[in-house]
Amino acid sequence: MASCYVCGKGRIVGGNIVHRGISKKKGGIGLQLVKNTKRVFKANLQSMKIRDSGQVKRVKVCASCIRSNKIVKA
Protein backbone atom coordinates (compact mmCIF):
# COMPACT_ATOMS: atom_id res chain seq x y z
CA MET A 1 0.00 0.00 0.00
CA ALA A 2 1.44 3.35 -1.05
CA SER A 3 1.60 6.08 1.58
CA CYS A 4 3.24 9.48 2.04
CA TYR A 5 6.87 9.35 3.22
CA VAL A 6 6.42 12.46 5.40
CA CYS A 7 2.99 12.27 7.03
CA GLY A 8 1.96 8.67 6.35
CA LYS A 9 -1.26 9.58 4.54
CA GLY A 10 -2.59 6.64 2.53
CA ARG A 11 -5.89 5.03 1.56
CA ILE A 12 -9.06 5.46 3.59
CA VAL A 13 -12.38 3.68 3.14
CA GLY A 14 -15.58 5.63 2.70
CA GLY A 15 -18.88 5.41 0.90
CA ASN A 16 -20.54 6.47 -2.34
CA ILE A 17 -23.92 7.75 -1.13
CA VAL A 18 -26.78 7.92 -3.64
CA HIS A 19 -29.86 10.05 -2.88
CA ARG A 20 -33.10 10.38 -4.79
CA GLY A 21 -36.11 12.65 -4.55
CA ILE A 22 -36.62 16.39 -4.26
CA SER A 23 -35.40 18.29 -1.21
CA LYS A 24 -37.90 19.84 1.19
CA LYS A 25 -36.48 23.26 0.37
CA LYS A 26 -37.60 22.80 -3.24
CA GLY A 27 -41.09 21.57 -2.30
CA GLY A 28 -40.51 17.82 -2.14
CA ILE A 29 -40.79 15.35 0.73
CA GLY A 30 -37.05 15.13 1.29
CA LEU A 31 -34.10 13.14 0.00
CA GLN A 32 -34.13 9.39 0.53
CA LEU A 33 -30.96 7.34 0.87
CA VAL A 34 -30.99 4.73 -1.89
CA LYS A 35 -27.55 3.14 -1.83
CA ASN A 36 -24.30 3.39 0.11
CA THR A 37 -21.49 1.45 -1.60
CA LYS A 38 -17.99 1.10 -0.22
CA ARG A 39 -15.16 2.85 -2.04
CA VAL A 40 -11.52 3.79 -1.44
CA PHE A 41 -10.24 7.36 -1.27
CA LYS A 42 -6.58 7.51 -2.32
CA ALA A 43 -4.04 10.15 -1.35
CA ASN A 44 -2.61 12.42 -4.07
CA LEU A 45 0.91 10.94 -4.07
CA GLN A 46 3.72 12.20 -6.28
CA SER A 47 7.04 10.43 -6.78
CA MET A 48 9.95 12.84 -6.36
CA LYS A 49 13.56 13.15 -5.24
CA ILE A 50 14.05 14.69 -1.81
CA ARG A 51 17.05 15.43 0.38
CA ASP A 52 16.78 13.50 3.65
CA SER A 53 19.61 13.74 6.21
CA GLY A 54 22.19 14.58 3.53
CA GLN A 55 21.16 11.80 1.14
CA VAL A 56 19.03 11.99 -1.99
CA LYS A 57 16.08 9.59 -2.02
CA ARG A 58 13.25 8.96 -4.47
CA VAL A 59 10.08 8.69 -2.40
CA LYS A 60 6.32 9.20 -2.68
CA VAL A 61 5.07 12.42 -1.08
CA CYS A 62 1.49 13.69 -0.88
CA ALA A 63 0.55 16.98 -2.52
CA SER A 64 -0.34 18.66 0.79
CA CYS A 65 3.20 18.03 2.14
CA ILE A 66 4.71 19.44 -1.07
CA ARG A 67 2.58 22.60 -0.86
CA SER A 68 3.36 23.17 2.83
CA ASN A 69 7.15 22.85 2.24
CA LYS A 70 7.64 19.94 4.63
CA ILE A 71 10.29 18.51 2.28
CA VAL A 72 13.48 19.76 0.62
CA LYS A 73 13.63 18.98 -3.09
CA ALA A 74 16.87 17.50 -4.38
Coordinates of C-alpha atoms in Angstrom, one line a residue:
M1 CA 0.0 0.0 0.0
A2 CA 1.4 3.4 -1.0
S3 CA 1.6 6.1 1.6
C4 CA 3.2 9.5 2.0
Y5 CA 6.9 9.3 3.2
V6 CA 6.4 12.5 5.4
C7 CA 3.0 12.3 7.0
G8 CA 2.0 8.7 6.3
K9 CA -1.3 9.6 4.5
G10 CA -2.6 6.6 2.5
R11 CA -5.9 5.0 1.6
I12 CA -9.1 5.5 3.6
V13 CA -12.4 3.7 3.1
G14 CA -15.6 5.6 2.7
G15 CA -18.9 5.4 0.9
N16 CA -20.5 6.5 -2.3
I17 CA -23.9 7.7 -1.1
V18 CA -26.8 7.9 -3.6
H19 CA -29.9 10.1 -2.9
R20 CA -33.1 10.4 -4.8
G21 CA -36.1 12.6 -4.5
I22 CA -36.6 16.4 -4.3
S23 CA -35.4 18.3 -1.2
K24 CA -37.9 19.8 1.2
K25 CA -36.5 23.3 0.4
K26 CA -37.6 22.8 -3.2
G27 CA -41.1 21.6 -2.3
G28 CA -40.5 17.8 -2.1
I29 CA -40.8 15.4 0.7
G30 CA -37.0 15.1 1.3
L31 CA -34.1 13.1 0.0
Q32 CA -34.1 9.4 0.5
L33 CA -31.0 7.3 0.9
V34 CA -31.0 4.7 -1.9
K35 CA -27.6 3.1 -1.8
N36 CA -24.3 3.4 0.1
T37 CA -21.5 1.4 -1.6
K38 CA -18.0 1.1 -0.2
R39 CA -15.2 2.8 -2.0
V40 CA -11.5 3.8 -1.4
F41 CA -10.2 7.4 -1.3
K42 CA -6.6 7.5 -2.3
A43 CA -4.0 10.2 -1.4
N44 CA -2.6 12.4 -4.1
L45 CA 0.9 10.9 -4.1
Q46 CA 3.7 12.2 -6.3
S47 CA 7.0 10.4 -6.8
M48 CA 10.0 12.8 -6.4
K49 CA 13.6 13.2 -5.2
I50 CA 14.1 14.7 -1.8
R51 CA 17.0 15.4 0.4
D52 CA 16.8 13.5 3.7
S53 CA 19.6 13.7 6.2
G54 CA 22.2 14.6 3.5
Q55 CA 21.2 11.8 1.1
V56 CA 19.0 12.0 -2.0
K57 CA 16.1 9.6 -2.0
R58 CA 13.2 9.0 -4.5
V59 CA 10.1 8.7 -2.4
K60 CA 6.3 9.2 -2.7
V61 CA 5.1 12.4 -1.1
C62 CA 1.5 13.7 -0.9
A63 CA 0.5 17.0 -2.5
S64 CA -0.3 18.7 0.8
C65 CA 3.2 18.0 2.1
I66 CA 4.7 19.4 -1.1
R67 CA 2.6 22.6 -0.9
S68 CA 3.4 23.2 2.8
N69 CA 7.2 22.9 2.2
K70 CA 7.6 19.9 4.6
I71 CA 10.3 18.5 2.3
V72 CA 13.5 19.8 0.6
K73 CA 13.6 19.0 -3.1
A74 CA 16.9 17.5 -4.4

